[in-house]
Coordinates of C-alpha atoms in Angstrom, one line a residue:
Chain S
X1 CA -67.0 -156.8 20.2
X2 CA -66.7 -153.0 19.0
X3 CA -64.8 -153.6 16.2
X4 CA -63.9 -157.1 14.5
X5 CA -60.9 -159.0 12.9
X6 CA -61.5 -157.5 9.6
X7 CA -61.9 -154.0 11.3
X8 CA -65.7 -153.4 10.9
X9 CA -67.6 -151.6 13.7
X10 CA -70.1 -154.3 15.1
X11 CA -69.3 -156.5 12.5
X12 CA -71.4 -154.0 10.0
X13 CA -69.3 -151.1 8.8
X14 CA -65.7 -150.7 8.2
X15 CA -64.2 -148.2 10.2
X16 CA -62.5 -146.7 7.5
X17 CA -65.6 -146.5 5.3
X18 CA -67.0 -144.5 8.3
X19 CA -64.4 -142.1 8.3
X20 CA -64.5 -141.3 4.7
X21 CA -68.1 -140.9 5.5
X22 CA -67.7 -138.3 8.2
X23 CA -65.4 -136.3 6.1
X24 CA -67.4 -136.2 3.4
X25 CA -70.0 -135.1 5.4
X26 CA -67.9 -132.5 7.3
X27 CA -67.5 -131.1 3.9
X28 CA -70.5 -130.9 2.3
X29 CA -71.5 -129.2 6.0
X30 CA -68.5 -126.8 5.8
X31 CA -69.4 -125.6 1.9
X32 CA -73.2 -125.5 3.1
X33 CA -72.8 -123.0 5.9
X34 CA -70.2 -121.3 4.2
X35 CA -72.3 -120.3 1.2
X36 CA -75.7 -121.1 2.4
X37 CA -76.3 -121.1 5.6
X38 CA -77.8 -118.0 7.3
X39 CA -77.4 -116.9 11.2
X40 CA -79.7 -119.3 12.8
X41 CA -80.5 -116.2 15.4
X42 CA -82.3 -114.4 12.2
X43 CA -85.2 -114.4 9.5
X44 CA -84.7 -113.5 6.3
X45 CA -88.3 -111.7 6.5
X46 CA -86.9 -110.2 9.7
X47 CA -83.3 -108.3 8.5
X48 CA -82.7 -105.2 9.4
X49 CA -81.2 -102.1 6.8
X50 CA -78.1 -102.4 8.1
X51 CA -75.6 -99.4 6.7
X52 CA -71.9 -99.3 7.0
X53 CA -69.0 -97.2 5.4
X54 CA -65.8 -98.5 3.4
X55 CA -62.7 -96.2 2.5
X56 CA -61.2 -97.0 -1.0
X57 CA -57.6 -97.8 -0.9
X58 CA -55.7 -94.6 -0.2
X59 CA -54.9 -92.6 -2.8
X60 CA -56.8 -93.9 -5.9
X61 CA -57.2 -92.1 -9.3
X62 CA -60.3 -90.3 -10.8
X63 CA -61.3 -93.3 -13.3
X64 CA -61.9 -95.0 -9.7
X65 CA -64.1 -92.5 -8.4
X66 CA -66.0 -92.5 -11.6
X67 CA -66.3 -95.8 -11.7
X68 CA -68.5 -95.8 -8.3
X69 CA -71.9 -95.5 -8.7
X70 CA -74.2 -94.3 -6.3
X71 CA -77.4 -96.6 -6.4
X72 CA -75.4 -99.5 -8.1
X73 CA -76.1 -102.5 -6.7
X74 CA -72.9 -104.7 -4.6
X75 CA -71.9 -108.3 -5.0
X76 CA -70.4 -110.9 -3.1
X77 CA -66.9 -111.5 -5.1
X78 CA -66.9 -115.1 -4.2
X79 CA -70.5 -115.8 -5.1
X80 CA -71.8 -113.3 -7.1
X81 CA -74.9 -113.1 -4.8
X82 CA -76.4 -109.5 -4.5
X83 CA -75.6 -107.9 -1.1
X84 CA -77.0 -104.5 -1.1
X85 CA -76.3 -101.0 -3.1
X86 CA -74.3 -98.4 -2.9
X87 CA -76.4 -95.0 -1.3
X88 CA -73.2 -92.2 -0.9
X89 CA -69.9 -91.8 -1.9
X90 CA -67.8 -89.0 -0.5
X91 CA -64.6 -88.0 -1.9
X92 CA -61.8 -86.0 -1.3
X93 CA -58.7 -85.1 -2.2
X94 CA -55.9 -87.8 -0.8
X95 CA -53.4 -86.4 1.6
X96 CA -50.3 -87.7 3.5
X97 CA -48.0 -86.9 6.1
X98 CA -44.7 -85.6 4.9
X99 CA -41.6 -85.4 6.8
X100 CA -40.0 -81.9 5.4
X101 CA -36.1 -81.1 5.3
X102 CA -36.3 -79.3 8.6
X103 CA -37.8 -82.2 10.4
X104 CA -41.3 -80.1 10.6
X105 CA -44.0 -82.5 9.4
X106 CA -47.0 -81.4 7.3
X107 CA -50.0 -82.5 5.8
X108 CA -49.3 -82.8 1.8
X109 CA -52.0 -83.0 -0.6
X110 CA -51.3 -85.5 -3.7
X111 CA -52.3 -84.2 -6.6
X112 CA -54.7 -86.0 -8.7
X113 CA -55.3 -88.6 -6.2
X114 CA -58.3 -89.0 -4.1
X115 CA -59.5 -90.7 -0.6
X116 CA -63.1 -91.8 -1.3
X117 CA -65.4 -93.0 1.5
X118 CA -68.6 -95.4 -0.1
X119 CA -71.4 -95.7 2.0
X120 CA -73.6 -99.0 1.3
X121 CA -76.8 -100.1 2.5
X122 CA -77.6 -103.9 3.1
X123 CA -80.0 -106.0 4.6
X124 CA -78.7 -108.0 7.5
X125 CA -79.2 -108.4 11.5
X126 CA -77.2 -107.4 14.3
X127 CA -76.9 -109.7 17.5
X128 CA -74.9 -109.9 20.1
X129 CA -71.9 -110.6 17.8
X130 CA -72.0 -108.2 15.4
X131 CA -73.5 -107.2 12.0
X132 CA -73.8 -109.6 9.3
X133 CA -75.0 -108.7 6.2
X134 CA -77.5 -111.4 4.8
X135 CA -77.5 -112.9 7.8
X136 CA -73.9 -114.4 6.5
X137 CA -71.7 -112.1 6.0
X138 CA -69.8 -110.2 8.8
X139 CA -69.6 -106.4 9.2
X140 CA -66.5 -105.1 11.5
X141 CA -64.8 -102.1 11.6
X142 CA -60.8 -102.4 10.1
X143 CA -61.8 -105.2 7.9
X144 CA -60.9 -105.2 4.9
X145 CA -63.5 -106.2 1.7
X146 CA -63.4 -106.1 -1.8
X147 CA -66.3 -104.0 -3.1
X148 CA -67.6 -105.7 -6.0
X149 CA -70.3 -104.2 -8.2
X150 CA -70.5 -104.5 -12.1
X151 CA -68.2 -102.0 -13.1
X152 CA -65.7 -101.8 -10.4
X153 CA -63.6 -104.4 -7.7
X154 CA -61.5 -102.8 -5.4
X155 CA -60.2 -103.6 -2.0
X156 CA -61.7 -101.7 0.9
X157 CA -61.8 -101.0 4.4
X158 CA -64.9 -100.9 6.7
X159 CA -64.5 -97.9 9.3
X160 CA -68.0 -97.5 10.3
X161 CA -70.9 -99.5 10.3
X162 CA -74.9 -99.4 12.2
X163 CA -78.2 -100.7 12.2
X164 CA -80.5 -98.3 10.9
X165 CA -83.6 -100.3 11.6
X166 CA -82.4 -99.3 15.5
X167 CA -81.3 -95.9 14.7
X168 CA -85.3 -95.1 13.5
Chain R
X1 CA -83.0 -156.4 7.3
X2 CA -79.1 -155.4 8.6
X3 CA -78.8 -151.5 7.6
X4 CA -75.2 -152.7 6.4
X5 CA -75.0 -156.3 5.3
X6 CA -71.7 -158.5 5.1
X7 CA -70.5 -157.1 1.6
X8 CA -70.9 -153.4 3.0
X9 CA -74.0 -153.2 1.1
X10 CA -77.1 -150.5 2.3
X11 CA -79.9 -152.5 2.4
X12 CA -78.3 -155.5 0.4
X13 CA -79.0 -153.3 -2.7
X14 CA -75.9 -150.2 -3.0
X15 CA -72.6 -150.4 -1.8
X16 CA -72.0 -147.7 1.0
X17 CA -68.4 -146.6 -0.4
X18 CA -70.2 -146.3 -4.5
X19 CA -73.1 -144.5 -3.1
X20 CA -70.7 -142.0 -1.0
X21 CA -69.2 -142.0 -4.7
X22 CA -72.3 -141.0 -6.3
X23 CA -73.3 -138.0 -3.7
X24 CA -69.5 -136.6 -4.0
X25 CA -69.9 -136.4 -7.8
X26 CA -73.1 -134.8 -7.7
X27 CA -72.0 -132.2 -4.9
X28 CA -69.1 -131.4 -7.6
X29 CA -71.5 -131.3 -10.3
X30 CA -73.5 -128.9 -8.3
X31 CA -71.2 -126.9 -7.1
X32 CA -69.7 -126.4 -10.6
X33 CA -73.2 -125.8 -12.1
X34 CA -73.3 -123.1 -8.8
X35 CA -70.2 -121.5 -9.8
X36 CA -70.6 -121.1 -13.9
X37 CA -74.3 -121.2 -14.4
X38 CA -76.3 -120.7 -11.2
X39 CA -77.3 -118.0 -9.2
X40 CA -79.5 -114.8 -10.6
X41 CA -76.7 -112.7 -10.7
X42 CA -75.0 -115.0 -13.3
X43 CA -77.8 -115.1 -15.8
X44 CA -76.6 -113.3 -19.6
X45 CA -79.4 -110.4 -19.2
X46 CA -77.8 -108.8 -22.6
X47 CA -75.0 -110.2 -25.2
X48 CA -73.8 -107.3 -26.7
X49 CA -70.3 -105.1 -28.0
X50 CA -68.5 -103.2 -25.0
X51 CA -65.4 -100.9 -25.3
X52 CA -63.0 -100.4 -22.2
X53 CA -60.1 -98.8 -21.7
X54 CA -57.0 -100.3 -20.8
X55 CA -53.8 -98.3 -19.0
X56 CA -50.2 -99.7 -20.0
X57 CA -47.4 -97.2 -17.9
X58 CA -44.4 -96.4 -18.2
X59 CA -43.5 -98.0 -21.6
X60 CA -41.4 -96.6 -24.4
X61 CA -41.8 -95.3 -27.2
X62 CA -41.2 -98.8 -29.4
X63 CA -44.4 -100.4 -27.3
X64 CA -46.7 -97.5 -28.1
X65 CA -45.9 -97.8 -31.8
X66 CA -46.8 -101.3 -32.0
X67 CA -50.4 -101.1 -30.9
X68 CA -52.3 -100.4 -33.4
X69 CA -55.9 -100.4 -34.6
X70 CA -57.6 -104.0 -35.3
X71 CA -55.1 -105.9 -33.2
X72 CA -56.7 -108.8 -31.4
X73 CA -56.3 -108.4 -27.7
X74 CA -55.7 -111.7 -25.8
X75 CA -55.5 -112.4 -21.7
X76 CA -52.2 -113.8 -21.5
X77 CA -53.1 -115.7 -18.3
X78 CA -56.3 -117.4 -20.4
X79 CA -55.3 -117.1 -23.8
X80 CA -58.7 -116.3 -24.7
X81 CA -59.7 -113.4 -27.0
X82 CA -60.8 -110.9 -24.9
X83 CA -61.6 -108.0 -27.9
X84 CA -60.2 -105.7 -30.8
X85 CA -57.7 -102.4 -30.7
X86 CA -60.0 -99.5 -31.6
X87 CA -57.7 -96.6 -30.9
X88 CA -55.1 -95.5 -28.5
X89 CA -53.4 -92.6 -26.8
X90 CA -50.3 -91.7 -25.0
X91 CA -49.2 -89.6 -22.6
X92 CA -45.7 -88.8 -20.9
X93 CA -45.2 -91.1 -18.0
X94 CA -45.6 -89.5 -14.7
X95 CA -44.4 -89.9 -11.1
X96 CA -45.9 -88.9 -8.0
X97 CA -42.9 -87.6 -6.2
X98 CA -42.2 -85.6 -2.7
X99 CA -40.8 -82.3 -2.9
X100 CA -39.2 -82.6 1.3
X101 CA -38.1 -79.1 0.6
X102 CA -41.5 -77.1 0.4
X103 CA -43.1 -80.1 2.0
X104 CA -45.7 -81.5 -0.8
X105 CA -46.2 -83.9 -3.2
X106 CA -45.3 -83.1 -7.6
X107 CA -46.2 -84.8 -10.5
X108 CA -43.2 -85.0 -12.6
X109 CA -42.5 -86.7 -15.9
X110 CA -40.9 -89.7 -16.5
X111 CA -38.2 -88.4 -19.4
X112 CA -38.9 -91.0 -22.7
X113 CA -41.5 -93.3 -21.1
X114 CA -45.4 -93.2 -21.8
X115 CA -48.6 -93.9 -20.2
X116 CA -50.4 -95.6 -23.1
X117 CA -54.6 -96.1 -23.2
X118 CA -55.6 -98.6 -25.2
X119 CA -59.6 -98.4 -26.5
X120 CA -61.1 -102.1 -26.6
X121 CA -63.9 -103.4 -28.0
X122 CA -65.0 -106.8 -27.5
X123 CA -68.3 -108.8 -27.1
X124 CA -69.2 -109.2 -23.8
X125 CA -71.9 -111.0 -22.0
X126 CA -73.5 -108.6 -19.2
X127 CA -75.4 -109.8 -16.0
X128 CA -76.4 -108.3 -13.4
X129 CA -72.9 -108.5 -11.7
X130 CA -70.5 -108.9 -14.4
X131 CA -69.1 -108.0 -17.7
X132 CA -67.4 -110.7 -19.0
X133 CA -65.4 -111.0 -22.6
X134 CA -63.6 -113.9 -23.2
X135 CA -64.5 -115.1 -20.2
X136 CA -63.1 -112.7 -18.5
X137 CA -64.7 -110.6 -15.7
X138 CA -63.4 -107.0 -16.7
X139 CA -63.8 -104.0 -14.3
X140 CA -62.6 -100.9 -13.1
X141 CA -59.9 -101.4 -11.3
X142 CA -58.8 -105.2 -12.5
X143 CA -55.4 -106.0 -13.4
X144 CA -54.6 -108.3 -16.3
X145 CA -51.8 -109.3 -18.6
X146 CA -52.4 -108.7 -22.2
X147 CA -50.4 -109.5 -25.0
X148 CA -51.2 -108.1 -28.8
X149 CA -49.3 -108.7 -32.3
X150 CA -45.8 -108.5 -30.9
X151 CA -46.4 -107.1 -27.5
X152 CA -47.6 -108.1 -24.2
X153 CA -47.9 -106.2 -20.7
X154 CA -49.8 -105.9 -16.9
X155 CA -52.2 -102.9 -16.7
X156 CA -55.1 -102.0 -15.3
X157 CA -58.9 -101.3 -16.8
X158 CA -60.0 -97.7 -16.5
X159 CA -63.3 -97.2 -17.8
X160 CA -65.7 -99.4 -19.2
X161 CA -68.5 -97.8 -21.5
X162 CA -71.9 -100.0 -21.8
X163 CA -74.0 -100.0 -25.0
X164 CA -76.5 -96.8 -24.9
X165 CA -74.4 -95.4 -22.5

């Protein structure tokens, strides 16, 4: 019999017991290859330099720009763990659309405010998939990130990224 | 011997459900350990003092007045001390506002209300990753609630200036 009177499996194991077991399992799996594991396709010893461009939120002020570093080094917000460094930062000065009186539209420069385009390099691999930085974290165009080094966290958007390991 | 006996037991020595016990307390253990204490990044490198700025807008006149030097700052989330008052400054409270006659964007000022920058000091632990006073992580870019002697308010950290730096 599979299961007996008092609901053990083969007599041994309750089948409850076993599905506590699984979940804690399923857990401990879930945390491992969320902060741990790397893409099983790659080598730490093997990552590529993989580089890719973020755009600042639109619009930001100058204590922002100053506060980006070229050469500081970038951090995983959740972890802390250090993900590459920050080689080039381009700014320039923010402008919008702007529906005039007359129904013409224009291009309107807002003063003071700036659109900032970081470029960061990171080791990482690219498969078929994509880009992952670390081997763990994925690299896609339109997705958004929080850039997180020590002096600055500020929500981003990736709108380029490439493997320069290939590129050479 | 049965792998599981009759009483649940592994081995007739532990009980399955107290050892599933066990490994879910040291995971927690661990993983808080991970999260406070663990990792390079999270290492103190350097204990030492480290003024900020902090951006209050659009505020009267009233709030300005009653910020003053040598007021204890506190997060008002945390409650923690997160440094000292060592100067402030104000401005006139500005807008960014479209002009849809000439097609562009003016600054214009807010009549009566202030941008107020309030100089902190506090002692901060520095790694790699963070600076952190009061246990809080402060950076450029961060918004936190504050409250001081009488007055409390959400801004925004502006610049942070290191020791030596």
């Amino acid at each position: 019999m599979i299961l007996d009177e008092k609901g053990r499996l083969f007599g041994k194991i309750n089948i409850v017991d076993i599905g506590v077991l699984l979940l804690a399992a399923a857990l401990l799996a879930g945390v491992y290859y969320r902060y741990f594991a790397i893409d099983r396709h790659s080598n730490p010893a093997k990552f590529d330099t993989l580089e890719y461009t973020v755009m600042l939120a639109e619009g930001v002020r100058q204590y922002s720009v100053d506060a980006i570093i070229v050469g500081a080094d970038i951090y995983d917000v959740k972890t802390d763990t250090p993900m590459g460094k920050i080689v080039g930062k381009e700014v320039v000065p923010a402008v919008e659309q702007l529906t005039k009186a007359d129904g013409t539209v224009v291009w309107a420069e807002k003063p003071g405010r700036f659109n900032v385009r970081v470029t960061i390099q990171v080791p990482g691999v690219e498969t078929k998939y994509g880009f992952r930085a670390n081997g763990r974290l994925d690299i896609n165009r339109e997705q958004q990130q929080v850039l997180d080094t020590q002096m600055i966290l500020m929500e981003t958007r990736i709108v380029d990224v490439k493997n320069l390991s290939k590129a050479q | 011997m049965a792998l599981i006996d009759g009483k649940g037991r592994l081995f007739g020595k532990v009980n399955i459900i107290d050892l599933l016990i066990v490994l879910l307390i040291i995971s927690i253990v661990g993983g808080a350990y991970r999260v406070f204490f663990g990792g390079r990044s999270k290492q103190v490198v350097e204990t030492s003092k480290v003024t900020y700025d902090f951006e209050i807008t659009n505020v009267n006149m009233e709030f300005v007045d009653a910020i003053n030097p040598g007021d204890p700052i506190r997060d008002s989330v945390r409650g923690n001390e997160i440094g000292t008052v060592v100067s402030k400054t104000s401005r006139n409270a500005t807008m960014l506002n479209e002009d849809l006659i000439n097609g562009r964007y003016v600054i214009a000022d807010v009549p009566d209300m202030y941008d107020v920058i309030i100089t902190i000091e506090g002692q901060a632990n520095i790694t790699p990753a963070n600076i952190i006073i009061g246990g809080a992580e402060i950076k450029v870019g961060k918004k936190f609630s504050i409250k001081g002697k009488g007055y409390a308010n959400q801004g925004f950290v502006t610049k942070i200036t290191l020791p030596g730096k």
